[in-house]
Amino acid sequence: MFSRLGAFLQQAVETQEPSIDLLEAFTEHWKGLTHYYLETTDENTPVKETDIPWRLKQMLDILVYEEKQHPAGETGPCLEYLLQHKILETLSTLGKAEYPPGMRQQVFLFFSRVLGQVQHPLLHYLNVHRPVQKLLQFGSNVLGSATEKEEVQFAAVLCAKIKQDPALLTYILEGKNLLTGSPQGDAGSSQGESLATNGALTASPEQDRERSMGDAPCTSLARKPKNSVSSSSPLRKENNLITSLINLCKSQKSRVALKAQENLLLLISVAQQAAATYLVQNSALCCLVTDHLCDLYNAVPTSADPADILSLERVSWRLQNNSTDEASFPGKGSLDAFFSWLDYCDHLVREAHPVVADAVTEAIGEKLFQGILQPQLLQMSELGILTSTAMLTAMVRQISAPALLQELVTFLLGTERQPEAITDSPQQHLLRSQLIEHCNHLSDEISLATLRLFEELLRKPHEHIVYSLVLRNLEERSYILRSQPGQEERSTHEQEHYEDTLELEEDPYFTDEFPDTGLRTCKKPMASSPRGPARPNEKTDVNEIVLSFLGLVPDEAKTSSYLEEAGYDTYVHDALRLFQECSVNIASWNWPQAPKPLEPCDPQAAFYEGHFLKVLFDRMTRILDQPYGLNLQMTSVLSRLALFPHPHLHEYLLDPYLNLAPGCRTLFSVLIRVIGDLMQRIQRVSQFPAKLLLVRRQLMGLVPEEQIDHMTLFQGVVVLEEFCKELAAIAFVKFTPEGPA
């Protein structure tokens, strides 16, 4: 009987005694910490030379150990003591006061470890999330802060907790609106008052000693440091987790910045709709992200060389400070910083909840695209146009997130999908109109830069780009001559086509043998169907199309046969690679496999190829008079268009035998006119073949550069020959069902 009673009492003691000892130890360490402020007289002693870090570590260990001794969800006496006596509130005040020196760092560490290691949910408690908010308010206000490492660790713990429970977002972000300072409801108002009343105090240590420490929060412990900042500062009162993370993203310490960016991504990827909506509506996330992007853009020197801008490789935000020496060219550091943050924004839009992604995208469109870029692109200064166009081109290359790309495309090209009319006002979409006109600018440099921009745009996997620029004007195929009333369309087409081919056979610009191609000339080309030549059935049809382009340039203007260079097969393999890449990009666009059937149309309605093709065709007619680099870029854009696997583009750009409506022109008809002009010039220039070959060797770097008469003409002929080979190779790849052998 007595032995059983003794065993029971012993068990009770063993069960209760550890809890009593833990609480006593916990309170002893806390009171030992607070008594330091009563006993010390040296304001300059670093906190690491005191016992404060050790006591905080012991308090943390006690909380963690105590939790393991209790069932899950049960609050132990030490944790209750911490909550009831507002220990975190007091520590946040001490951290704000930064007394003793280094105390803020210790407070951040303690908060991070308590929130990270104690499994019991804490952030729902007022006495926890209120000091957390206060701690966030004075963090990372100054770049290069000594506590950046601890701050980002603290923010990472909060983001992880919010990711686990998105409802915590309202507890962390409540308070004053970041931009207006207006209260966010009653909770926000009371929180603002709380922050104001718990600011940094200025009483002396002697006054502190006169006050009873007790169990009340130690609101008077932070009264004496010289470097404390008044809590009345609007910036301090308006800071929260979002501003803290954004500021840490600007850190010069690459690891700190990277960790801050990763945790901001974690925060904005919250899965709950309500949390994402709250994040957008009750924080300045979108404004802060976009404002930083705009600041970095404006920090790029206006004197930056457009060539240097375009020479930058695609930047990754994960590779912090990965740029080479700033001395490589002026402004490289600023450019790297801007494009790194742009890449981060692109990644953020891709990874964020759709509600957040749409809001960030809209903010970037409004502030950066419309607010900064548009006025620069529309300005009159040629140097300004060149720089802004180069920046825009590099931005197009950098952006890949669908939502952000959509915003950019809408900004540049608008949303119109109806066919263009020659009478359209440029004011319908002024920026689109101006950019296309810049392709035909009096300044060759601006034309070259803008053509490069459009080529970069055409590389993007966005259907509206090619549709807005070209396809919407080819939709009805009104460039084809309709059959006359009362006659069968096919018979009329074949008869007229036959007459056209007879004329082509008599054309002195066409030759009968092309030994380098492996293709043979057919005496009479096969007629194409009025439904379109999207993919001829007979191999001879493909040969005829290919030979039509290869035979455009007369023998007197050909140089490739005299040089040891790659043959036509190389063009075919390059075209096949590019065509396959293009096909992957458009796989989800649901383009038709065959041209749209011809329908009767108004005979008075004139076909208009659209503003973009008009400018390109006009440029092509002047290929013999334009600089070499400009010609290369212009033909590169046309080749890019020809690669798109749309039946109307096949037909309009690559079919030499179309029965055109009156007044219409195609790429092939434009080339015919250029060749006619070339033949006349050949007759007027002495020793044309020899001089042309010399220029070709100079361009290949085989001989030293030497200025000769008609240099621009010869360079234009070289580009023309190469372009015709490219078109022939593209046609062969696109019109051959099984692909090249």
XYZ file of C-alpha atoms in Angstrom:
741
model
C 0.000 0.000 0.000
C 2.666 2.506 1.093
C 5.017 1.416 -1.668
C 2.357 2.070 -4.292
C 1.591 5.490 -2.808
C 5.307 6.335 -2.790
C 5.721 5.296 -6.410
C 2.739 7.427 -7.385
C 4.135 10.488 -5.595
C 7.567 9.931 -7.147
C 5.995 9.757 -10.608
C 4.089 12.971 -9.964
C 7.283 14.736 -8.867
C 9.159 13.509 -11.933
C 6.343 14.746 -14.140
C 5.911 18.180 -12.597
C 9.421 19.063 -11.493
C 10.948 19.583 -14.973
C 8.195 22.046 -15.890
C 8.738 24.011 -12.702
C 12.493 24.001 -13.212
C 12.156 25.062 -16.878
C 9.919 27.987 -16.013
C 12.208 29.107 -13.232
C 15.210 28.847 -15.515
C 13.383 30.709 -18.264
C 12.330 33.569 -15.986
C 15.798 33.682 -14.447
C 17.426 34.154 -17.845
C 14.891 36.803 -18.833
C 15.335 38.751 -15.616
C 19.103 38.388 -15.929
C 18.862 39.970 -19.364
C 16.708 42.852 -18.182
C 18.879 43.482 -15.111
C 21.788 44.142 -17.437
C 20.131 47.439 -18.348
C 19.877 48.383 -14.675
C 23.446 47.570 -13.802
C 25.514 48.595 -16.799
C 27.009 52.050 -17.169
C 28.998 51.527 -20.371
C 27.010 52.397 -23.468
C 29.688 51.219 -25.903
C 30.181 47.628 -24.800
C 29.184 45.387 -27.742
C 26.399 42.959 -27.024
C 28.659 40.015 -27.841
C 30.803 40.942 -24.829
C 27.796 40.616 -22.528
C 25.812 37.586 -21.449
C 22.751 38.641 -23.466
C 23.412 36.323 -26.461
C 23.948 33.387 -24.077
C 20.755 34.106 -22.149
C 18.710 34.403 -25.341
C 20.135 31.091 -26.515
C 19.195 29.450 -23.222
C 15.650 30.843 -23.428
C 15.313 29.452 -26.955
C 16.607 26.026 -25.931
C 14.163 25.926 -23.016
C 11.215 26.764 -25.292
C 12.196 24.068 -27.790
C 12.804 21.452 -25.078
C 9.576 22.298 -23.294
C 7.561 21.847 -26.459
C 8.960 18.349 -26.926
C 7.771 17.420 -23.437
C 4.147 18.357 -24.121
C 1.565 16.921 -26.491
C 1.270 18.601 -29.869
C -0.829 21.752 -29.742
C -0.427 22.242 -25.988
C 1.217 25.430 -24.751
C 3.853 25.012 -22.061
C 4.298 27.430 -19.137
C 7.454 28.983 -20.603
C 5.764 29.783 -23.888
C 2.767 31.149 -21.975
C 5.122 33.322 -19.957
C 6.720 34.638 -23.144
C 3.319 35.520 -24.570
C 1.701 36.906 -21.434
C 4.638 39.079 -20.447
C 5.192 40.462 -23.957
C 8.819 39.426 -24.086
C 8.930 39.692 -27.878
C 7.455 43.173 -27.682
C 10.193 44.206 -25.290
C 12.929 42.646 -27.395
C 11.697 44.431 -30.507
C 11.965 47.723 -28.628
C 15.485 46.861 -27.498
C 16.405 45.911 -31.046
C 15.110 49.175 -32.387
C 17.161 51.052 -29.810
C 20.285 49.084 -30.844
C 21.470 49.075 -27.246
C 23.896 47.648 -26.451
C 25.547 47.884 -29.870
C 24.674 44.790 -31.899
C 21.428 44.134 -30.004
C 19.342 44.421 -33.173
C 21.242 41.532 -34.701
C 20.600 39.389 -31.618
C 16.891 40.230 -31.675
C 16.556 39.248 -35.335
C 18.311 35.955 -34.598
C 16.100 35.227 -31.587
C 12.889 35.993 -33.472
C 13.983 33.858 -36.428
C 14.900 30.904 -34.238
C 11.789 31.054 -32.075
C 9.455 31.262 -35.073
C 11.421 28.658 -36.989
C 12.081 26.084 -34.255
C 8.943 26.302 -32.113
C 6.317 24.259 -33.909
C 3.337 25.740 -32.081
C 1.594 28.378 -34.280
C 2.647 31.749 -32.923
C 2.001 34.419 -35.528
C -1.738 34.434 -34.819
C -1.075 35.890 -31.356
C -1.212 39.657 -31.050
C 1.824 39.631 -28.772
C 3.795 37.907 -31.535
C 2.728 39.411 -34.832
C 2.732 42.957 -33.435
C 6.434 42.864 -32.467
C 7.134 41.049 -35.720
C 5.625 43.987 -37.580
C 7.633 46.400 -35.457
C 10.819 44.497 -36.171
C 10.119 44.625 -39.898
C 9.582 48.363 -39.724
C 13.133 49.269 -38.884
C 14.840 46.600 -40.942
C 16.815 47.261 -44.130
C 16.120 50.964 -44.379
C 19.757 51.618 -45.236
C 21.645 49.702 -47.905
C 24.657 47.919 -46.490
C 23.127 47.492 -43.038
C 25.175 45.332 -40.696
C 22.084 43.239 -39.951
C 21.166 42.383 -43.549
C 22.068 38.733 -43.115
C 19.884 38.399 -40.011
C 17.061 40.387 -41.596
C 16.860 38.168 -44.655
C 16.911 35.096 -42.422
C 14.042 36.554 -40.401
C 12.082 37.364 -43.574
C 12.723 33.841 -44.900
C 11.155 32.315 -41.775
C 8.082 34.530 -42.165
C 7.704 33.666 -45.849
C 7.941 29.963 -45.084
C 5.245 30.303 -42.416
C 2.978 32.242 -44.792
C 3.528 29.639 -47.498
C 2.332 26.990 -45.028
C -0.622 29.081 -43.883
C -1.542 31.923 -46.295
C -4.038 33.274 -43.738
C -1.043 34.634 -41.819
C -0.516 37.187 -44.577
C -3.147 39.475 -43.086
C -1.391 39.407 -39.701
C 1.980 40.323 -41.190
C 0.816 43.009 -43.629
C -1.835 44.770 -41.565
C -1.114 48.371 -40.698
C -0.832 51.593 -42.627
C -1.028 51.657 -46.383
C 2.481 51.888 -47.785
C 1.791 54.696 -50.221
C -1.061 56.720 -48.750
C -0.553 56.175 -45.040
C -4.275 55.515 -44.634
C -5.331 52.927 -42.057
C -6.336 49.484 -43.279
C -9.452 49.143 -41.148
C -9.723 49.127 -37.376
C -6.957 46.614 -36.917
C -4.625 48.723 -38.992
C -5.541 51.872 -37.106
C -4.977 50.319 -33.703
C -1.764 48.839 -34.976
C -0.550 52.230 -36.107
C -1.299 53.656 -32.679
C 0.513 50.744 -31.080
C 3.572 51.367 -33.188
C 3.537 55.027 -32.360
C 3.329 54.413 -28.619
C 6.027 51.761 -28.664
C 8.666 53.796 -30.457
C 12.233 54.381 -29.405
C 12.411 56.123 -26.040
C 15.099 58.481 -24.855
C 15.299 58.149 -21.066
C 18.734 57.752 -19.453
C 20.036 54.573 -17.807
C 19.726 56.245 -14.414
C 16.013 56.709 -14.980
C 15.783 53.078 -16.056
C 17.246 51.943 -12.743
C 14.552 53.809 -10.830
C 11.824 51.853 -12.579
C 10.687 48.461 -11.394
C 11.531 45.727 -13.913
C 8.900 43.219 -12.764
C 7.124 41.230 -15.441
C 5.851 44.188 -17.456
C 7.288 44.776 -20.929
C 10.569 46.613 -20.732
C 9.455 49.610 -22.744
C 11.998 51.882 -21.066
C 15.069 49.797 -21.754
C 15.882 51.384 -25.081
C 15.976 54.998 -24.069
C 19.582 55.980 -24.335
C 21.368 54.994 -27.582
C 22.602 57.908 -29.616
C 21.776 56.432 -33.009
C 18.157 55.524 -32.429
C 15.686 56.917 -34.931
C 12.362 58.324 -33.976
C 9.402 56.105 -34.680
C 7.606 59.078 -36.153
C 9.504 58.603 -39.416
C 6.902 57.841 -42.093
C 9.245 55.397 -43.809
C 9.723 53.442 -40.624
C 6.011 53.275 -39.868
C 5.130 52.131 -43.365
C 7.640 49.313 -43.703
C 6.468 45.713 -43.662
C 7.533 42.325 -44.971
C 7.158 43.379 -48.610
C 9.250 46.524 -48.273
C 11.827 44.649 -46.227
C 12.230 42.007 -48.916
C 12.374 44.551 -51.735
C 15.034 46.545 -49.899
C 17.027 43.405 -49.221
C 16.808 42.553 -52.918
C 18.849 45.715 -53.515
C 21.651 44.596 -51.200
C 25.210 44.728 -52.486
C 25.786 41.359 -50.833
C 24.891 38.893 -53.552
C 23.859 36.104 -51.194
C 21.557 38.399 -49.246
C 19.970 39.761 -52.415
C 19.506 36.287 -53.884
C 17.911 34.916 -50.719
C 15.586 37.914 -50.516
C 14.511 37.436 -54.129
C 13.910 33.729 -53.592
C 11.761 34.408 -50.544
C 9.791 37.114 -52.296
C 9.012 34.543 -54.982
C 7.950 32.133 -52.265
C 5.661 34.762 -50.795
C 3.959 35.771 -54.027
C 3.346 32.186 -55.109
C 0.729 31.651 -52.383
C -1.883 29.303 -53.767
C -4.992 30.772 -52.174
C -6.973 33.275 -54.209
C -7.924 35.311 -51.143
C -4.312 35.616 -49.983
C -3.108 36.624 -53.460
C -5.864 39.234 -53.716
C -4.978 40.573 -50.284
C -1.326 40.774 -51.285
C -2.203 42.866 -54.338
C -4.790 45.119 -52.733
C -3.200 45.666 -49.321
C 0.483 45.993 -50.118
C 2.610 48.033 -52.477
C 4.210 44.920 -53.976
C 3.450 45.859 -57.585
C 4.534 49.468 -57.142
C 7.747 48.586 -55.345
C 8.793 45.929 -57.852
C 8.003 48.196 -60.802
C 9.495 51.333 -59.286
C 12.777 49.536 -58.708
C 12.716 48.370 -62.322
C 12.109 51.932 -63.524
C 14.836 53.307 -61.255
C 17.336 50.817 -62.664
C 16.279 51.695 -66.210
C 16.736 55.402 -65.542
C 20.143 54.669 -64.007
C 21.460 53.422 -67.360
C 23.611 56.257 -68.769
C 22.036 58.079 -71.698
C 25.469 57.956 -73.312
C 25.423 54.146 -73.422
C 26.424 52.859 -76.847
C 23.513 50.998 -78.536
C 26.017 48.449 -79.851
C 27.183 47.762 -76.293
C 23.591 47.328 -75.138
C 22.893 44.755 -77.838
C 26.168 42.944 -77.180
C 25.017 41.914 -73.706
C 24.214 38.263 -73.296
C 20.914 37.244 -71.752
C 21.123 37.926 -68.002
C 19.930 35.613 -65.228
C 18.756 37.025 -61.916
C 20.109 33.969 -60.098
C 23.667 34.845 -61.114
C 24.245 37.821 -58.856
C 27.069 40.190 -59.830
C 28.070 37.919 -62.676
C 29.065 40.797 -64.925
C 32.603 41.207 -66.121
C 34.757 44.229 -65.392
C 32.822 47.484 -65.547
C 35.669 48.856 -67.621
C 34.649 46.607 -70.532
C 32.424 49.520 -71.519
C 30.834 52.441 -69.656
C 27.489 51.650 -68.077
C 27.805 47.864 -68.119
C 27.132 47.585 -64.402
C 23.928 49.611 -64.725
C 22.799 47.543 -67.699
C 23.470 44.282 -65.885
C 21.532 45.507 -62.854
C 18.519 46.512 -64.954
C 18.343 43.359 -67.042
C 18.932 41.171 -63.989
C 15.912 42.741 -62.252
C 13.904 42.539 -65.480
C 14.687 38.832 -65.636
C 13.576 38.562 -62.016
C 10.303 40.331 -62.811
C 9.844 37.978 -65.743
C 10.394 34.995 -63.449
C 8.119 36.510 -60.813
C 5.278 36.908 -63.303
C 5.790 33.326 -64.446
C 5.814 31.833 -60.926
C 3.337 34.072 -59.103
C -0.326 33.413 -58.494
C -2.248 34.673 -61.566
C -3.786 37.502 -59.546
C -0.345 38.745 -58.511
C 1.169 38.121 -61.950
C -1.534 40.158 -63.691
C -1.153 43.042 -61.261
C 2.650 43.161 -61.613
C 2.375 42.913 -65.395
C -0.110 45.766 -65.522
C 2.122 47.922 -63.337
C 5.157 47.283 -65.553
C 3.125 48.063 -68.657
C 1.861 51.322 -67.225
C 5.025 52.630 -65.573
C 7.891 51.284 -67.677
C 6.439 50.652 -71.118
C 3.992 53.547 -71.390
C 5.472 55.926 -68.850
C 9.151 55.752 -69.862
C 9.729 53.785 -73.062
C 6.973 55.235 -75.234
C 8.050 58.892 -74.928
C 11.643 57.862 -75.638
C 10.695 55.880 -78.738
C 8.566 58.740 -80.070
C 11.139 61.472 -79.464
C 12.858 63.368 -82.277
C 16.459 62.956 -81.106
C 18.150 60.347 -83.294
C 20.590 59.381 -80.550
C 17.714 58.993 -78.098
C 15.784 56.834 -80.564
C 18.824 54.622 -81.135
C 19.456 54.088 -77.427
C 15.827 53.429 -76.512
C 15.369 51.083 -79.479
C 18.444 49.121 -78.447
C 17.142 48.891 -74.869
C 13.749 47.744 -76.141
C 15.352 45.106 -78.360
C 17.334 43.728 -75.435
C 14.168 43.734 -73.314
C 12.272 41.769 -75.970
C 15.093 39.230 -75.940
C 14.959 38.990 -72.130
C 11.201 38.635 -71.621
C 9.676 35.177 -71.864
C 6.811 35.004 -69.332
C 3.571 34.734 -71.364
C 1.711 37.419 -69.402
C 4.560 39.931 -69.580
C 5.200 39.136 -73.246
C 1.509 39.718 -73.945
C 1.713 43.115 -72.244
C 4.784 44.032 -74.284
C 3.241 42.933 -77.590
C 0.043 44.847 -76.877
C 2.091 47.911 -76.013
C 4.080 47.730 -79.264
C 1.498 46.495 -81.759
C -1.928 47.018 -80.235
C -4.759 44.488 -80.325
C -6.239 45.219 -83.767
C -6.768 42.090 -85.906
C -8.746 43.505 -88.816
C -6.917 43.927 -92.155
C -5.092 47.207 -92.547
C -6.197 49.795 -95.085
C -3.934 52.207 -96.885
C -6.128 55.014 -95.550
C -5.643 54.025 -91.896
C -4.561 56.865 -89.657
C -1.227 56.440 -87.849
C -2.986 57.682 -84.729
C -4.874 54.383 -84.428
C -1.724 53.013 -82.827
C 0.907 55.706 -82.973
C 3.775 53.686 -81.529
C 3.290 50.780 -83.945
C 3.119 53.150 -86.879
C 6.236 55.045 -85.793
C 8.273 51.925 -85.198
C 7.453 50.608 -88.661
C 8.287 53.995 -90.161
C 11.615 53.890 -88.331
C 12.462 50.870 -90.515
C 12.420 53.353 -93.402
C 14.048 56.232 -91.526
C 16.388 58.720 -93.170
C 18.994 57.568 -90.680
C 20.306 54.182 -91.741
C 21.360 53.495 -88.154
C 17.794 53.952 -86.883
C 16.448 51.778 -89.699
C 18.963 49.062 -88.885
C 18.219 49.203 -85.152
C 14.452 49.038 -85.694
C 14.695 46.164 -88.165
C 16.732 44.325 -85.562
C 13.946 44.995 -83.055
C 11.313 43.488 -85.358
C 13.440 40.433 -86.029
C 13.763 39.894 -82.293
C 10.000 40.255 -81.970
C 9.412 37.675 -84.691
C 11.505 35.204 -82.710
C 9.105 35.327 -79.770
C 6.481 32.584 -79.409
C 3.503 34.915 -79.705
C 0.969 34.526 -82.495
C -0.245 38.116 -82.493
C 3.156 39.446 -83.566
C 3.200 37.862 -87.013
C -0.576 38.192 -87.327
C -0.574 41.915 -86.591
C 2.373 42.642 -88.864
C 1.536 40.430 -91.853
C -1.076 37.684 -91.664
C -4.172 39.778 -91.042
C -3.670 41.377 -94.440
C -3.304 38.019 -96.206
C -6.331 36.400 -94.608
C -8.674 36.815 -97.609
C -5.967 36.104 -100.207
C -7.123 39.153 -102.141
C -3.711 39.360 -103.813
C -4.846 36.532 -106.132
C -6.775 37.390 -109.293
C -10.327 35.997 -109.012
C -11.841 34.120 -111.953
C -14.123 36.069 -114.243
C -17.907 35.610 -113.919
C -19.217 32.645 -115.929
C -15.797 30.963 -116.174
C -14.449 28.101 -114.141
C -11.809 29.350 -111.780
C -9.354 26.517 -112.233
C -9.269 26.587 -116.039
C -8.760 30.319 -116.047
C -5.970 30.066 -113.499
C -4.170 27.310 -115.374
C -4.392 29.144 -118.716
C -3.077 32.389 -117.287
C -0.447 30.506 -115.349
C 0.737 28.782 -118.484
C 1.099 32.107 -120.263
C 3.052 33.485 -117.319
C 5.433 30.547 -117.316
C 6.059 30.940 -121.026
C 7.111 34.511 -120.351
C 9.361 33.358 -117.533
C 11.048 30.805 -119.780
C 11.844 33.530 -122.268
C 13.135 35.805 -119.539
C 16.931 36.235 -120.007
C 17.356 36.405 -116.203
C 16.589 32.677 -115.851
C 19.183 29.987 -116.647
C 18.576 26.369 -117.551
C 21.276 24.617 -115.562
C 22.175 24.793 -111.873
C 24.891 22.161 -111.394
C 25.429 23.050 -107.737
C 21.864 22.350 -106.682
C 21.295 18.820 -107.899
C 17.979 19.999 -109.347
C 16.941 19.962 -113.000
C 14.961 22.573 -114.850
C 11.530 21.587 -116.128
C 10.492 23.138 -119.442
C 6.989 23.956 -118.255
C 6.211 24.509 -114.555
C 3.250 22.741 -113.027
C 0.268 24.954 -112.397
C -0.587 25.625 -108.792
C -4.069 25.042 -107.483
C -6.268 28.062 -106.845
C -6.535 26.774 -103.277
C -2.848 27.552 -102.993
C 0.585 25.979 -103.364
C 1.026 25.224 -99.678
C 2.734 21.898 -100.369
C 3.035 20.724 -103.982
C 2.525 17.037 -104.556
C 5.183 16.488 -107.198
C 8.902 16.829 -106.645
C 9.174 18.760 -109.902
C 6.919 21.447 -108.429
C 9.346 21.949 -105.567
C 12.242 22.016 -108.003
C 10.595 24.697 -110.091
C 9.999 26.937 -107.101
C 13.556 26.488 -105.885
C 15.044 27.051 -109.338
C 12.989 30.190 -109.781
C 14.772 31.800 -106.834
C 18.182 30.370 -107.641
C 17.885 31.588 -111.210
C 16.961 35.153 -110.356
C 20.480 36.542 -110.148
C 22.141 36.601 -113.602
C 25.456 34.856 -114.153
C 27.291 38.154 -114.467
C 26.326 38.959 -110.869
C 27.162 35.588 -109.296
C 30.350 35.081 -107.333
C 29.810 31.969 -105.217
C 30.947 29.621 -107.982
C 34.368 31.323 -107.994
C 34.930 30.934 -104.257
C 35.594 27.954 -102.060
C 32.576 28.228 -99.778
C 29.773 26.025 -98.545
C 27.362 24.941 -101.240
C 23.609 25.112 -101.478
C 23.229 22.126 -99.147
C 24.469 24.268 -96.271
C 21.671 26.751 -96.870
C 19.167 23.896 -96.867
C 20.375 22.490 -93.551
C 20.382 25.964 -91.960
C 16.869 26.569 -93.254
C 15.720 23.198 -91.931
C 17.074 23.947 -88.457
C 15.427 27.375 -88.347
C 12.179 26.011 -89.742
C 12.033 23.327 -87.073
C 12.658 25.898 -84.343
C 9.918 28.096 -85.762
C 7.527 25.142 -85.998
C 8.048 24.371 -82.317
C 7.194 27.965 -81.390
C 3.930 27.983 -83.348
C 2.812 24.452 -82.457
C -0.034 25.698 -80.246
C -1.308 28.396 -82.604
C -3.665 26.095 -84.557
C -2.755 27.467 -87.939
C -4.500 25.915 -90.959
C -2.719 23.375 -93.122
C -4.174 24.684 -96.379
C -5.007 28.166 -97.676
C -8.440 29.586 -97.117
C -10.747 28.870 -100.095
C -11.116 31.817 -102.431
C -14.400 33.678 -102.191
C -15.879 36.372 -104.431
C -14.795 39.799 -103.348
C -15.452 43.379 -104.307
C -13.537 43.985 -107.561
C -13.027 47.593 -106.479
C -11.330 46.547 -103.230
C -7.575 46.922 -103.638
C -5.195 44.593 -101.867
C -2.908 46.235 -99.325
C 0.020 44.216 -98.014
C 0.074 46.230 -94.817
C 2.387 48.874 -93.424
C 5.139 46.477 -92.374
C 5.458 44.551 -95.647
C 5.137 47.776 -97.617
C 8.164 49.225 -95.838
C 10.139 45.991 -96.261
C 9.303 45.735 -99.963
C 10.181 49.386 -100.471
C 13.484 48.725 -98.751
C 14.061 45.674 -100.942
C 13.641 47.745 -104.111
C 16.574 49.875 -102.890
C 18.851 46.984 -101.973
C 21.429 48.076 -104.567
C 21.745 51.516 -102.997
C 21.714 50.721 -99.259
C 24.542 49.996 -96.810
C 25.658 46.408 -96.503
C 24.645 45.975 -92.856
C 21.190 47.418 -93.455
C 20.641 45.038 -96.383
C 21.676 42.057 -94.292
C 19.228 42.997 -91.563
C 16.383 43.715 -93.973
C 16.769 40.361 -95.756
C 17.093 38.615 -92.394
C 13.660 39.917 -91.366
C 12.120 38.783 -94.660
C 13.714 35.342 -94.295
C 12.313 35.104 -90.796
C 8.827 35.848 -92.114
C 9.212 33.282 -94.871
C 10.041 30.582 -92.309
C 6.643 30.724 -90.605
C 4.631 27.622 -91.593
C 1.414 29.371 -92.555
C -0.072 28.525 -95.975
C -0.723 32.166 -96.838
C 2.878 33.067 -96.099
C 4.030 30.087 -98.178
C 1.937 31.397 -101.016
C 2.576 35.106 -100.816
C 6.309 35.069 -100.085
C 7.548 31.911 -101.764
C 5.351 31.066 -104.767
C 6.782 32.624 -107.955
C 3.800 31.572 -110.060
C 0.912 33.319 -108.351
C -1.691 34.867 -110.650
C -1.640 38.297 -109.023
C -4.500 40.757 -108.939
C -3.815 44.082 -110.666
C -1.548 46.378 -108.675
C -0.388 43.667 -106.268
C 3.182 42.776 -105.595
C 4.816 39.834 -103.874
C 8.344 39.259 -102.694
C 9.172 37.503 -105.961
C 7.764 40.311 -108.100
C 9.814 42.838 -106.127
C 12.939 40.761 -106.698
C 12.180 40.651 -110.452
C 12.169 44.456 -110.518
C 15.449 44.579 -108.595
C 17.038 42.182 -111.071
C 15.838 44.333 -113.959
C 17.491 47.351 -112.369
C 20.648 45.319 -111.778
C 20.897 44.235 -115.418
C 20.831 47.827 -116.549
C 23.555 48.782 -114.067
C 25.765 45.885 -115.111
C 25.866 47.354 -118.601
C 27.016 50.714 -117.255
C 29.839 49.496 -114.966
C 33.064 48.347 -116.569
C 34.647 45.101 -115.392
C 31.579 44.398 -113.277
C 32.255 40.655 -112.581
C 35.887 41.225 -111.557
C 35.065 44.110 -109.235
C 32.146 42.199 -107.758
C 34.389 39.244 -106.995
C 36.923 41.549 -105.317
C 34.237 43.041 -103.089
C 32.979 39.565 -102.220
C 36.497 38.544 -101.177
C 36.793 41.682 -99.065
C 33.534 40.922 -97.282
C 34.765 37.396 -96.561
C 38.036 38.750 -95.185
C 40.118 37.024 -97.846
C 41.749 40.238 -99.044
C 42.369 43.631 -97.389
C 39.579 46.180 -97.648
C 39.958 48.572 -100.519
C 37.559 51.309 -101.520
C 36.382 51.018 -105.121
C 33.753 52.768 -107.158
C 30.166 51.522 -106.814
C 31.032 49.741 -103.569
C 27.428 49.952 -102.276
C 26.141 48.438 -105.530
C 28.502 45.476 -105.343
C 27.726 44.855 -101.699
C 24.016 44.955 -102.493
C 24.506 42.348 -105.230
C 26.326 40.049 -102.797
C 23.443 40.300 -100.307
C 20.918 39.779 -103.102
C 22.582 36.547 -104.249
C 22.732 35.203 -100.698
C 19.102 36.168 -100.062
C 17.875 34.341 -103.143
C 19.728 31.228 -101.989
C 18.128 31.516 -98.552
C 14.652 31.816 -100.048
C 15.299 28.832 -102.319
C 16.426 26.749 -99.335
C 13.417 27.823 -97.240
C 11.065 26.964 -100.098
C 12.706 23.575 -100.537
C 12.366 22.791 -96.818
C 8.768 23.996 -96.541
C 7.467 22.514 -99.792
C 9.108 19.107 -99.416
C 6.805 16.854 -97.349
C 9.525 14.391 -96.371
C 12.110 17.100 -95.852
C 15.491 17.381 -97.534
C 17.507 14.258 -97.987
